[in-house]
Amino acid sequence: PAPPAPGAPAPPAPPAPQPESSEQPSSAEPPPEPEYTPVSKDPRYAKYFKMVQVGIPPAALHAKMRMAGLDPIYLDNPDQPAPPLSSASAPETDSAEESYDSD
């Protein structure tokens, strides 16, 4: 090829190779699933979140949740981890009755 004429613009340089980006495209890998069940997906709380979705005010559900042995504070934070299953719903034994003497 002939050298460019004096005063003519220089030919464009080939693009420099781009270094591999450490960021993965969002379509390549889905975000990792949380290692916990969000409270909104917990079967104990799911029906209350459904009630909120259909228009029932959360404040109206607080007493109902307490009667069911659930903490209504979770209704305000649907993405936080669900509380662990507890034996709070199981009847507790009273140790005073077991050690009662009938003298």
Short mmCIF file of C-alpha atoms in Angstrom, two decimals:
data_model
loop_
_atom_site.label_atom_id
_atom_site.label_comp_id
_atom_site.label_asym_id
_atom_site.label_seq_id
_atom_site.Cartn_x
_atom_site.Cartn_y
_atom_site.Cartn_z
CA PRO A 1 0.00 0.00 0.00
CA ALA A 2 1.15 3.47 -0.77
CA PRO A 3 1.92 5.84 2.10
CA PRO A 4 -0.82 8.44 2.66
CA ALA A 5 -0.45 11.66 0.80
CA PRO A 6 0.89 14.60 2.79
CA GLY A 7 -2.00 16.46 4.45
CA ALA A 8 -4.38 13.47 4.12
CA PRO A 9 -5.91 12.10 7.33
CA ALA A 10 -4.21 9.01 8.75
CA PRO A 11 -6.11 5.75 8.40
CA PRO A 12 -7.92 4.67 11.55
CA ALA A 13 -5.91 2.45 13.85
CA PRO A 14 -7.29 -1.04 14.51
CA PRO A 15 -9.23 -1.19 17.78
CA ALA A 16 -7.14 -2.24 20.77
CA PRO A 17 -8.15 -5.59 22.28
CA GLN A 18 -10.39 -5.05 25.27
CA PRO A 19 -9.36 -6.83 28.48
CA GLU A 20 -11.83 -9.40 29.79
CA SER A 21 -14.31 -7.68 32.03
CA SER A 22 -14.76 -9.17 35.49
CA GLU A 23 -18.46 -8.30 35.35
CA GLN A 24 -20.66 -11.06 34.02
CA PRO A 25 -23.59 -10.08 31.84
CA SER A 26 -26.82 -10.37 33.79
CA SER A 27 -28.19 -12.92 31.33
CA ALA A 28 -25.23 -15.28 31.79
CA GLU A 29 -25.92 -16.25 35.39
CA PRO A 30 -28.99 -15.59 37.54
CA PRO A 31 -28.42 -13.97 40.93
CA PRO A 32 -27.79 -16.50 43.67
CA GLU A 33 -30.82 -17.60 45.63
CA PRO A 34 -30.82 -16.42 49.24
CA GLU A 35 -29.83 -19.09 51.74
CA TYR A 36 -32.98 -18.40 53.73
CA THR A 37 -36.69 -18.38 53.11
CA PRO A 38 -38.04 -14.83 53.05
CA VAL A 39 -40.90 -14.38 55.46
CA SER A 40 -43.25 -13.59 52.57
CA LYS A 41 -42.70 -17.14 51.24
CA ASP A 42 -43.06 -18.84 54.63
CA PRO A 43 -46.33 -20.80 54.71
CA ARG A 44 -47.11 -19.50 58.21
CA TYR A 45 -47.02 -15.90 56.98
CA ALA A 46 -47.95 -16.24 53.29
CA LYS A 47 -51.70 -15.97 53.87
CA TYR A 48 -51.25 -12.67 55.71
CA PHE A 49 -49.16 -11.23 52.88
CA LYS A 50 -51.89 -12.33 50.47
CA MET A 51 -54.48 -10.48 52.58
CA VAL A 52 -52.36 -7.33 52.38
CA GLN A 53 -52.13 -7.73 48.59
CA VAL A 54 -55.90 -7.80 48.26
CA GLY A 55 -56.22 -4.59 50.26
CA ILE A 56 -56.55 -5.47 53.95
CA PRO A 57 -54.56 -2.96 56.03
CA PRO A 58 -51.60 -4.62 57.80
CA ALA A 59 -52.65 -3.01 61.09
CA ALA A 60 -55.91 -4.95 60.90
CA LEU A 61 -53.98 -8.21 60.71
CA HIS A 62 -51.68 -7.63 63.68
CA ALA A 63 -54.10 -8.94 66.33
CA LYS A 64 -55.01 -11.92 64.15
CA MET A 65 -51.33 -12.78 63.72
CA ARG A 66 -50.67 -12.52 67.45
CA MET A 67 -53.58 -14.90 68.13
CA ALA A 68 -51.95 -17.34 65.72
CA GLY A 69 -48.65 -17.05 67.59
CA LEU A 70 -46.92 -15.06 64.84
CA ASP A 71 -44.97 -11.83 65.15
CA PRO A 72 -46.73 -9.09 63.13
CA ILE A 73 -43.49 -7.11 62.71
CA TYR A 74 -42.60 -9.46 59.85
CA LEU A 75 -45.54 -8.11 57.87
CA ASP A 76 -43.63 -4.85 57.41
CA ASN A 77 -40.45 -6.60 56.20
CA PRO A 78 -41.37 -9.25 53.60
CA ASP A 79 -37.80 -9.89 52.45
CA GLN A 80 -36.23 -10.61 55.81
CA PRO A 81 -35.51 -14.21 56.82
CA ALA A 82 -38.46 -16.09 58.23
CA PRO A 83 -38.22 -16.92 61.92
CA PRO A 84 -37.26 -20.50 62.72
CA LEU A 85 -39.98 -22.97 63.55
CA SER A 86 -40.45 -22.98 67.27
CA SER A 87 -42.22 -25.22 69.70
CA ALA A 88 -44.18 -22.22 70.99
CA SER A 89 -47.34 -23.62 69.42
CA ALA A 90 -46.87 -26.93 71.25
CA PRO A 91 -48.51 -27.13 74.65
CA GLU A 92 -45.99 -26.55 77.39
CA THR A 93 -45.82 -28.87 80.35
CA ASP A 94 -45.92 -27.26 83.74
CA SER A 95 -43.17 -28.73 85.87
CA ALA A 96 -45.05 -27.70 89.03
CA GLU A 97 -47.85 -30.14 88.18
CA GLU A 98 -45.43 -33.00 87.67
CA SER A 99 -43.76 -32.54 91.03
CA TYR A 100 -46.97 -31.92 92.95
CA ASP A 101 -47.30 -33.99 96.11
CA SER A 102 -50.81 -34.97 97.18
CA ASP A 103 -50.03 -35.05 100.91
#
